[in-house]
Short mmCIF file of C-alpha atoms in Angstrom, two decimals:
data_model
loop_
_atom_site.label_atom_id
_atom_site.label_comp_id
_atom_site.label_asym_id
_atom_site.label_seq_id
_atom_site.Cartn_x
_atom_site.Cartn_y
_atom_site.Cartn_z
CA MET U 27 13.67 -34.16 52.29
CA VAL U 28 17.09 -33.51 50.76
CA THR U 29 15.80 -34.68 47.39
CA ILE U 30 12.87 -32.22 47.53
CA ARG U 31 15.23 -29.35 48.40
CA ARG U 32 17.49 -30.26 45.51
CA LEU U 33 14.46 -30.44 43.22
CA PHE U 34 13.33 -26.95 44.29
CA ARG U 35 16.85 -25.67 43.78
CA VAL U 36 16.97 -27.12 40.26
CA VAL U 37 13.53 -25.60 39.51
CA ARG U 38 14.70 -22.17 40.76
CA ILE U 39 17.86 -22.34 38.67
CA CYS U 40 15.93 -23.43 35.56
CA THR U 41 13.34 -20.70 36.11
CA PHE U 42 16.09 -18.12 36.50
CA LEU U 43 17.83 -19.32 33.35
CA ILE U 44 14.58 -19.24 31.36
CA LEU U 45 13.79 -15.73 32.60
CA ALA U 46 17.35 -14.63 31.81
CA VAL U 47 17.04 -15.98 28.27
CA VAL U 48 13.64 -14.27 27.83
CA VAL U 49 15.02 -10.96 29.13
CA ALA U 50 18.04 -11.26 26.85
CA LEU U 51 15.87 -12.01 23.82
CA VAL U 52 13.55 -9.10 24.63
CA ALA U 53 16.57 -6.80 25.05
CA ILE U 54 17.99 -7.94 21.71
CA ALA U 55 14.60 -7.48 20.01
CA LEU U 56 14.22 -3.99 21.48
CA GLN U 57 17.74 -3.08 20.39
CA ILE U 58 17.07 -4.32 16.85
CA LYS U 59 13.70 -2.53 16.84
CA GLU U 60 15.34 0.72 17.91
CA GLY U 61 17.97 0.27 15.22
CA ASP U 62 15.20 0.10 12.59
CA ALA U 63 13.46 3.23 13.92
CA LEU U 64 13.47 6.46 11.91
CA ARG U 65 13.42 9.66 13.95
CA PRO U 66 13.71 13.41 13.26
CA GLY U 67 17.21 14.11 11.98
CA ALA U 68 17.98 10.40 11.83
CA GLY U 69 15.73 9.01 9.13
CA PHE U 70 13.53 11.91 8.13
CA ASP U 71 13.72 15.69 8.21
CA VAL U 72 10.45 17.63 7.87
CA PRO U 73 11.20 21.29 7.05
CA LYS U 74 9.77 24.09 9.18
CA SER U 75 8.26 25.59 6.04
CA MET U 76 7.20 24.22 2.65
CA LYS U 77 6.59 27.67 1.20
CA SER U 78 8.86 27.02 -1.77
CA MET U 79 7.36 23.58 -2.53
CA ASN U 80 4.67 22.64 -5.06
CA VAL U 81 2.81 19.44 -4.15
CA LEU U 82 0.20 17.18 -5.77
CA ILE U 83 -1.73 14.83 -3.45
CA THR U 84 -4.10 12.18 -4.81
CA GLY U 85 -6.88 10.77 -2.66
CA ALA U 86 -7.16 13.95 -0.59
CA SER U 87 -10.94 14.03 -0.11
CA SER U 88 -10.75 12.25 3.25
CA GLY U 89 -8.62 10.16 5.55
CA MET U 90 -4.85 10.16 5.46
CA GLY U 91 -4.56 12.16 2.23
CA PHE U 92 -6.81 14.89 3.64
CA ARG U 93 -4.84 15.09 6.91
CA THR U 94 -1.51 15.18 5.08
CA ALA U 95 -2.78 17.99 2.86
CA SER U 96 -3.91 19.92 5.94
CA LEU U 97 -0.50 19.53 7.59
CA MET U 98 1.29 20.65 4.42
CA CYS U 99 -1.05 23.63 4.16
CA LYS U 100 -0.01 24.59 7.68
CA LEU U 101 3.58 24.54 6.40
CA LYS U 102 2.49 26.88 3.56
CA ALA U 103 2.98 24.49 0.64
CA LYS U 104 1.38 25.29 -2.71
CA MET U 105 -0.86 22.34 -3.52
CA VAL U 106 -3.19 20.68 -5.96
CA VAL U 107 -5.40 18.05 -4.33
CA THR U 108 -7.58 15.56 -6.14
CA GLY U 109 -10.43 13.16 -5.49
CA PRO U 110 -13.21 11.43 -7.44
CA ASP U 111 -16.22 13.34 -6.09
CA TYR U 112 -16.72 17.11 -6.43
CA GLY U 113 -18.85 17.53 -3.30
CA ARG U 114 -16.50 15.65 -0.96
CA LEU U 115 -13.38 17.24 -2.42
CA HIS U 116 -14.84 20.76 -2.24
CA TYR U 117 -15.84 20.21 1.39
CA ALA U 118 -12.34 18.89 2.21
CA LEU U 119 -10.73 21.90 0.53
CA GLN U 120 -12.86 24.33 2.54
CA GLU U 121 -12.06 22.50 5.78
CA ILE U 122 -8.32 22.59 5.05
CA GLU U 123 -8.46 26.32 4.35
CA ASP U 124 -10.57 27.03 7.45
CA ASP U 125 -8.37 24.92 9.75
CA ASN U 126 -5.25 26.75 8.59
CA ASN U 127 -6.66 30.28 8.16
CA ASN U 128 -5.99 30.18 4.41
CA ALA U 129 -2.27 29.79 5.12
CA CYS U 130 -1.54 28.12 1.79
CA ASN U 131 -2.32 28.28 -1.91
CA ILE U 132 -4.43 25.18 -2.53
CA SER U 133 -6.69 24.22 -5.42
CA MET U 134 -8.59 21.10 -6.40
CA VAL U 135 -9.06 18.96 -9.50
CA VAL U 136 -11.78 16.31 -9.63
CA ALA U 137 -10.47 13.14 -11.29
CA ARG U 138 -11.74 9.57 -11.28
CA PHE U 139 -8.72 7.33 -11.60
CA GLU U 140 -10.70 4.58 -13.34
CA ASN U 141 -10.54 6.81 -16.42
CA TYR U 142 -7.20 7.61 -18.07
CA ASN U 143 -8.69 10.73 -19.68
CA ALA U 144 -9.24 12.11 -16.18
CA VAL U 145 -5.60 11.36 -15.29
CA HIS U 146 -4.39 13.20 -18.40
CA TYR U 147 -6.61 16.15 -17.44
CA LEU U 148 -5.22 16.11 -13.88
CA ALA U 149 -1.62 16.09 -15.15
CA HIS U 150 -2.37 18.99 -17.51
CA GLN U 151 -4.03 21.04 -14.76
CA THR U 152 -1.22 20.28 -12.31
CA ALA U 153 1.43 21.41 -14.78
CA ASP U 154 -0.54 24.62 -15.49
CA ARG U 155 -1.16 25.48 -11.84
CA LEU U 156 2.11 24.39 -10.24
CA GLY U 157 4.65 24.50 -13.05
CA THR U 158 7.50 22.71 -11.33
CA VAL U 159 6.39 19.84 -9.08
CA ASN U 160 8.48 19.26 -5.96
CA MET U 161 6.46 16.41 -4.50
CA LEU U 162 3.98 13.79 -5.71
CA VAL U 163 2.00 11.98 -3.02
CA LEU U 164 0.35 8.98 -4.71
CA ASN U 165 -2.23 8.09 -2.08
CA ALA U 166 -5.53 7.37 -3.90
CA GLY U 167 -6.82 3.84 -3.47
CA THR U 168 -9.85 1.58 -3.69
CA HIS U 169 -10.81 -2.08 -3.22
CA TYR U 170 -13.70 -4.47 -3.80
CA GLY U 171 -13.87 -5.52 -0.16
CA GLY U 172 -11.72 -7.16 2.49
CA PRO U 173 -11.19 -10.88 3.16
CA VAL U 174 -14.40 -12.87 3.53
CA ASP U 175 -14.63 -15.15 6.57
CA GLY U 176 -17.08 -16.09 9.32
CA SER U 177 -16.34 -13.09 11.55
CA PRO U 178 -18.82 -10.17 11.83
CA ALA U 179 -16.50 -8.04 9.72
CA GLY U 180 -16.11 -10.87 7.21
CA ILE U 181 -19.88 -11.10 6.79
CA PHE U 182 -20.02 -7.41 5.94
CA GLN U 183 -17.16 -7.96 3.48
CA ARG U 184 -19.24 -10.60 1.75
CA GLU U 185 -22.23 -8.27 1.49
CA ARG U 186 -20.03 -5.53 0.08
CA VAL U 187 -18.33 -7.58 -2.61
CA MET U 188 -21.59 -9.25 -3.63
CA SER U 189 -23.23 -5.83 -4.06
CA HIS U 190 -20.91 -4.86 -6.94
CA THR U 191 -22.26 -5.13 -10.47
CA ASP U 192 -20.23 -7.23 -12.90
CA SER U 193 -19.37 -4.15 -14.95
CA SER U 194 -17.83 -2.38 -11.93
CA PHE U 195 -14.88 -4.78 -11.88
CA ALA U 196 -13.49 -3.54 -15.21
CA THR U 197 -12.64 -0.10 -16.57
CA THR U 198 -13.50 1.24 -20.01
CA HIS U 199 -9.96 0.19 -21.00
CA LYS U 200 -10.86 -3.42 -20.08
CA LEU U 201 -8.44 -3.44 -17.14
CA ASP U 202 -9.07 -4.35 -13.51
CA ARG U 203 -10.57 -1.33 -11.73
CA VAL U 204 -8.64 -1.75 -8.47
CA MET U 205 -5.29 -2.24 -10.22
CA THR U 206 -6.06 0.74 -12.46
CA VAL U 207 -6.89 3.13 -9.60
CA ASN U 208 -4.15 1.94 -7.24
CA HIS U 209 -1.30 1.42 -9.70
CA TYR U 210 -1.78 2.10 -13.43
CA SER U 211 -3.24 5.60 -13.03
CA HIS U 212 -0.49 6.60 -10.59
CA PHE U 213 2.07 5.19 -13.01
CA LEU U 214 0.48 7.21 -15.83
CA LEU U 215 0.32 10.38 -13.72
CA THR U 216 3.98 10.06 -12.77
CA LYS U 217 5.03 9.52 -16.38
CA LEU U 218 3.02 12.53 -17.58
CA LEU U 219 4.52 14.80 -14.92
CA MET U 220 8.13 13.66 -15.38
CA PRO U 221 9.02 16.78 -17.44
CA ASN U 222 7.69 18.96 -14.61
CA LEU U 223 9.52 17.28 -11.75
CA ALA U 224 12.06 19.41 -9.89
CA PRO U 225 15.66 18.10 -9.93
CA ASP U 226 15.29 17.15 -6.24
CA ALA U 227 11.64 16.06 -6.43
CA ARG U 228 10.10 13.52 -4.06
CA ILE U 229 7.69 10.82 -5.20
CA VAL U 230 5.78 9.17 -2.35
CA ILE U 231 3.94 5.91 -3.08
CA VAL U 232 1.45 4.73 -0.46
CA ALA U 233 1.40 0.92 -0.42
CA GLY U 234 -0.21 -1.28 2.25
CA ASN U 235 0.28 -4.42 4.32
CA GLY U 236 -1.80 -6.35 1.78
CA MET U 237 1.29 -6.38 -0.45
CA TRP U 238 2.50 -9.42 1.50
CA ASP U 239 -0.61 -11.30 0.31
CA GLY U 240 -0.12 -10.17 -3.30
CA ASP U 241 0.63 -12.70 -6.03
CA TRP U 242 3.28 -11.55 -8.53
CA ARG U 243 1.74 -13.81 -11.19
CA ARG U 244 -1.49 -11.84 -11.02
CA VAL U 245 0.41 -8.54 -11.13
CA VAL U 246 1.81 -9.37 -14.58
CA THR U 247 -0.97 -11.60 -15.87
CA PRO U 248 -1.50 -11.17 -19.64
CA ILE U 249 -5.27 -10.59 -19.31
CA ARG U 250 -7.58 -9.13 -16.70
CA ILE U 251 -8.54 -11.49 -13.88
CA PRO U 252 -12.37 -11.58 -13.81
CA TRP U 253 -12.88 -11.17 -10.07
CA GLU U 254 -16.62 -10.82 -10.66
CA LYS U 255 -16.68 -14.58 -11.28
CA MET U 256 -14.94 -15.36 -7.96
CA ARG U 257 -16.08 -12.55 -5.71
CA LEU U 258 -15.22 -14.19 -2.39
CA ARG U 259 -11.54 -14.01 -3.40
CA ALA U 260 -11.73 -10.48 -4.82
CA SER U 261 -9.77 -9.00 -1.91
CA GLY U 262 -6.77 -10.38 -3.79
CA ALA U 263 -7.10 -7.54 -6.30
CA TYR U 264 -6.24 -5.01 -3.60
CA CYS U 265 -3.29 -7.09 -2.36
CA ASP U 266 -1.92 -7.41 -5.89
CA SER U 267 -2.22 -3.64 -6.45
CA LYS U 268 -0.29 -2.96 -3.24
CA MET U 269 2.45 -5.34 -4.37
CA ALA U 270 2.47 -3.46 -7.68
CA ASN U 271 3.04 -0.24 -5.69
CA VAL U 272 6.23 -1.70 -4.21
CA CYS U 273 7.44 -2.98 -7.57
CA PHE U 274 6.67 0.42 -9.11
CA GLY U 275 8.75 2.16 -6.46
CA ARG U 276 11.73 -0.11 -7.07
CA ALA U 277 11.49 0.17 -10.85
CA LEU U 278 11.08 3.94 -10.63
CA ARG U 279 14.23 4.32 -8.52
CA LYS U 280 16.19 2.78 -11.38
CA ARG U 281 14.78 5.23 -13.92
CA VAL U 282 14.76 8.65 -12.27
CA PRO U 283 17.83 10.85 -11.70
CA GLU U 284 19.77 10.07 -8.54
CA SER U 285 18.70 13.41 -7.06
CA VAL U 286 15.01 12.38 -7.15
CA THR U 287 13.82 10.58 -4.01
CA VAL U 288 11.29 7.73 -4.29
CA VAL U 289 9.59 6.71 -1.04
CA VAL U 290 7.34 3.67 -0.60
CA THR U 291 5.40 3.67 2.67
CA ASP U 292 2.93 1.35 4.41
CA PRO U 293 0.53 3.19 6.76
CA GLY U 294 -0.64 -0.01 8.48
CA TYR U 295 -4.07 0.06 10.17
CA SER U 296 -5.48 3.58 10.07
CA GLU U 297 -8.94 5.05 10.54
CA THR U 298 -9.13 6.10 6.89
CA GLY U 299 -12.05 6.13 4.50
CA LEU U 300 -10.63 3.10 2.68
CA THR U 301 -10.49 1.03 5.87
CA LEU U 302 -13.88 2.17 7.16
CA SER U 303 -15.46 1.40 3.78
CA ARG U 304 -14.64 -2.26 4.32
CA GLY U 305 -17.97 -2.59 6.06
CA ALA U 306 -20.02 -1.77 9.11
CA GLY U 307 -18.13 -4.42 11.05
CA TYR U 308 -14.99 -2.30 10.91
CA SER U 309 -16.86 0.95 11.47
CA ARG U 310 -18.57 -0.48 14.53
CA PHE U 311 -15.23 -1.66 15.90
CA TYR U 312 -13.83 1.85 15.64
CA GLU U 313 -16.87 3.24 17.43
CA TRP U 314 -16.46 0.67 20.22
CA ARG U 315 -12.79 1.55 20.49
CA ARG U 316 -13.56 5.24 21.03
CA PHE U 317 -15.67 4.32 24.06
CA GLY U 318 -13.17 1.80 25.40
CA ILE U 319 -15.22 -1.25 24.37
CA PHE U 320 -13.51 -3.81 22.18
CA ALA U 321 -15.03 -6.21 19.71
CA PRO U 322 -14.60 -9.77 21.07
CA SER U 323 -13.51 -11.08 17.66
CA ILE U 324 -10.61 -8.60 17.44
CA ARG U 325 -7.52 -8.73 19.66
CA PHE U 326 -7.48 -5.84 22.11
CA TRP U 327 -4.07 -4.65 20.89
CA GLN U 328 -5.13 -4.53 17.23
CA CYS U 329 -6.11 -0.84 17.27
CA PRO U 330 -5.75 1.44 14.26
CA LEU U 331 -3.91 4.71 14.12
CA HIS U 332 -6.06 7.80 14.36
CA VAL U 333 -6.25 9.36 10.92
CA HIS U 334 -4.44 12.48 12.16
CA GLN U 335 -1.50 10.33 13.32
CA ALA U 336 -1.48 8.53 9.97
CA GLY U 337 -1.35 11.87 8.14
CA GLU U 338 1.52 13.07 10.30
CA LYS U 339 3.47 9.88 9.67
CA LEU U 340 2.89 10.15 5.92
CA LEU U 341 4.30 13.68 6.07
CA GLN U 342 7.36 12.37 7.92
CA ALA U 343 7.86 9.51 5.46
CA ALA U 344 7.63 11.97 2.57
CA PHE U 345 10.77 13.66 3.88
CA ALA U 346 12.81 10.51 4.43
CA THR U 347 16.55 11.13 4.22
CA ARG U 348 19.12 9.11 2.30
CA PRO U 349 19.62 6.24 2.17
CA VAL U 350 15.86 5.74 1.80
CA PRO U 351 14.67 2.31 3.05
CA ASP U 352 13.04 -0.12 0.63
CA VAL U 353 9.72 0.45 2.45
CA ILE U 354 8.91 2.73 5.40
CA TYR U 355 6.41 1.32 7.90
CA ASN U 356 4.26 2.90 10.60
CA HIS U 357 4.78 -0.26 12.67
CA TRP U 358 7.74 -2.53 13.23
CA LEU U 359 8.16 -5.30 10.68
CA PRO U 360 11.69 -6.65 11.29
CA PRO U 361 13.74 -6.54 8.06
CA LEU U 362 15.93 -9.38 9.35
CA VAL U 363 12.85 -11.61 9.43
CA MET U 364 11.06 -10.37 6.31
CA LYS U 365 14.17 -10.62 4.10
CA ARG U 366 13.97 -14.38 4.62
CA VAL U 367 10.45 -14.53 3.17
CA GLN U 368 10.85 -11.92 0.41
CA ASP U 369 11.37 -14.49 -2.34
CA MET U 370 8.51 -14.24 -4.85
CA THR U 371 8.71 -17.96 -5.66
CA LEU U 372 7.27 -18.69 -2.21
CA VAL U 373 3.90 -17.54 -3.57
CA SER U 374 3.94 -20.03 -6.44
CA LYS U 375 4.83 -22.76 -3.94
CA GLY U 376 1.77 -21.90 -1.85
CA ASP U 377 3.90 -20.83 1.13
CA LEU U 378 1.81 -18.43 3.25
CA THR U 379 4.51 -17.84 5.88
CA ARG U 380 5.30 -14.30 4.82
CA SER U 381 1.70 -13.07 4.91
CA SER U 382 1.20 -14.70 8.33
CA ILE U 383 4.29 -13.00 9.76
CA ALA U 384 3.33 -9.63 8.27
CA SER U 385 -0.21 -9.95 9.67
CA TYR U 386 1.15 -10.85 13.11
CA PHE U 387 3.33 -7.74 13.34
CA LEU U 388 0.50 -5.61 11.96
CA ALA U 389 -1.71 -6.92 14.77
CA LEU U 390 0.95 -5.68 17.22
CA GLN U 391 0.89 -2.20 15.69
CA SER U 392 -0.42 -0.43 18.80
CA ILE U 393 2.51 -1.86 20.80
CA THR U 394 5.25 -0.95 18.31
CA GLU U 395 3.80 2.31 16.94
CA GLY U 396 5.63 5.54 17.67
CA PRO U 397 8.48 6.22 15.27
CA LEU U 398 8.59 5.23 11.63
CA TYR U 399 10.51 2.06 10.82
CA ALA U 400 12.83 1.08 7.99
CA GLY U 401 11.78 -2.18 6.40
CA VAL U 402 11.56 -4.25 3.25
CA GLY U 403 8.66 -5.18 0.99
CA PRO U 404 7.87 -8.46 -0.77
CA GLY U 405 10.21 -9.49 -3.54
CA CYS U 406 9.61 -8.40 -7.13
CA GLY U 407 12.03 -10.89 -8.59
CA ASN U 408 15.17 -9.94 -10.47
CA ASP U 409 15.87 -6.91 -12.66
CA HIS U 410 14.42 -8.79 -15.65
CA PHE U 411 11.08 -9.08 -13.87
CA LEU U 412 11.09 -5.38 -12.93
CA ASP U 413 11.84 -4.48 -16.55
CA PHE U 414 8.95 -6.66 -17.71
CA PHE U 415 6.65 -5.12 -15.08
CA TRP U 416 7.66 -1.61 -16.20
CA ASN U 417 7.10 -2.43 -19.88
CA GLN U 418 3.71 -3.95 -19.14
CA SER U 419 2.71 -0.83 -17.18
CA LEU U 420 3.80 1.28 -20.16
CA THR U 421 1.67 -0.81 -22.49
CA ARG U 422 -1.40 -0.65 -20.26
CA THR U 423 -1.19 3.11 -19.86
CA GLY U 424 -0.78 3.89 -23.56
CA PHE U 425 3.00 4.39 -23.88
CA HIS U 426 3.32 1.80 -26.65
CA ASN U 427 6.12 3.70 -28.39
CA GLU U 428 8.31 3.37 -25.26
CA THR U 429 7.59 -0.31 -24.69
CA ASP U 430 10.22 -2.94 -25.45
CA HIS U 431 7.79 -5.53 -26.84
CA ALA U 432 10.54 -7.90 -27.96
CA ALA U 433 11.98 -8.02 -24.44
CA MET U 434 8.50 -8.65 -23.01
CA THR U 435 7.91 -11.55 -25.39
CA GLU U 436 11.31 -13.06 -24.61
CA PHE U 437 10.84 -12.70 -20.85
CA ARG U 438 7.42 -14.32 -20.93
CA ARG U 439 8.80 -17.17 -23.04
CA ILE U 440 11.63 -17.84 -20.58
CA TYR U 441 10.16 -17.01 -17.19
CA LEU U 442 6.38 -16.94 -17.37
CA LYS U 443 5.39 -19.80 -19.65
CA ASP U 444 4.34 -21.97 -16.68
CA THR U 445 3.20 -19.25 -14.30
CA LEU U 446 -0.28 -18.32 -15.47
CA ALA U 447 -2.19 -17.09 -12.43
CA PRO U 448 -4.15 -19.94 -10.76
CA GLU U 449 -7.40 -17.98 -11.07
CA LEU U 450 -7.03 -17.89 -14.85
CA ARG U 451 -6.22 -21.60 -15.01
CA VAL U 452 -9.42 -22.43 -13.14
CA LEU U 453 -11.48 -20.26 -15.48
CA GLN U 454 -9.84 -21.72 -18.58
CA ALA U 455 -10.51 -25.24 -17.33
CA ALA U 456 -14.14 -24.33 -16.65
CA ARG U 457 -14.52 -22.87 -20.15
CA GLY U 458 -12.95 -26.00 -21.61
CA ARG U 459 -15.45 -28.23 -19.79
CA ALA U 460 -18.34 -26.01 -20.88
CA ALA U 461 -17.19 -26.11 -24.51
CA ALA U 462 -16.64 -29.87 -24.56
CA PRO U 463 -19.41 -31.86 -26.35
CA THR U 464 -21.59 -33.91 -24.04
CA LYS U 465 -21.74 -37.67 -24.60
CA ARG U 466 -25.15 -39.12 -25.31
#
């Protein structure tokens, strides 16, 4: 009997100690989480009026870009908004004006970012209409489809990516279409508008959680990766472009005057046109969520932000105060953890830890959402890599006279001679086998 009592006592003490440790760890996590939070006056400062500000927003036809434009119109900003389709953009413009009783001066420019001529036209029109540009919101984005797996959403992803024609994967400049829309065209637009930027201008780059799945070797690959030949892996193009967004932000901070603020932000899961276009599986999930019914294949806490919330958070991130975090998130992604998996060499080693951790915290978005959070993005290597990345972006957007070709050649000789993207190695091996003479 005494032995049983002692056993129960030991169990109670152990249970208490375990609970105490759990409570302490939760308290520490909450304290760290709160320390990473950005709040009004302590991380960002949205003005009561933007009447004196001239703003260009890309990808404003729908979703987060549209909502952000509407909020800025309410604050009386003077804006140019852009999108690829005249009908959708015109409808969005009318809705913004109607919702805000024509409170702002807003005009539209139709531009398809697959075409550099359209980007040049947009830059010219923006300079003519706005003169000085106080804020660039680089929000436009596209993708070939999300990850393909056996889930209902994954099946729709497969149908989507298989529906693309081979020619739709490349632009007229023989570059990857997703990388061109999501990175190169924004790089080009920023370069063209540099002379028009106000001394205290703000450049806001919208990245995405896919950046943690991006492969730096594909970001700087010497030739276009033909995703049309490996369509089931084509979601990698989007991830690479989001990693390029982060690298662009870091490289840009080194090259603009100190008074210019560069913000990189990750909106997480949001009910935007880009997310909904991933297939009917996603669209159906959002419909179920509105009626309180959850898809069995998706965790109940993995709920996206309403597009209006996403737009409001993008507005807040746009007015981040100094010192600006490496990346601003709509959900908590602990910098203390992610700094340990930033190293870009982890990708070449096949280590998927960082993408798994990032996906886990993204799945917890509805629990940690509320304020914005300071965080870090995946590593872009050393300054030499960023310089190479910048020079390559210059080359691929037509700024050949500004490109340091000698430095690019030297960097590739030293650092990249053994880092050809795996996708290109597979294709080269396949071509070699096809070209080899058959034995009779």
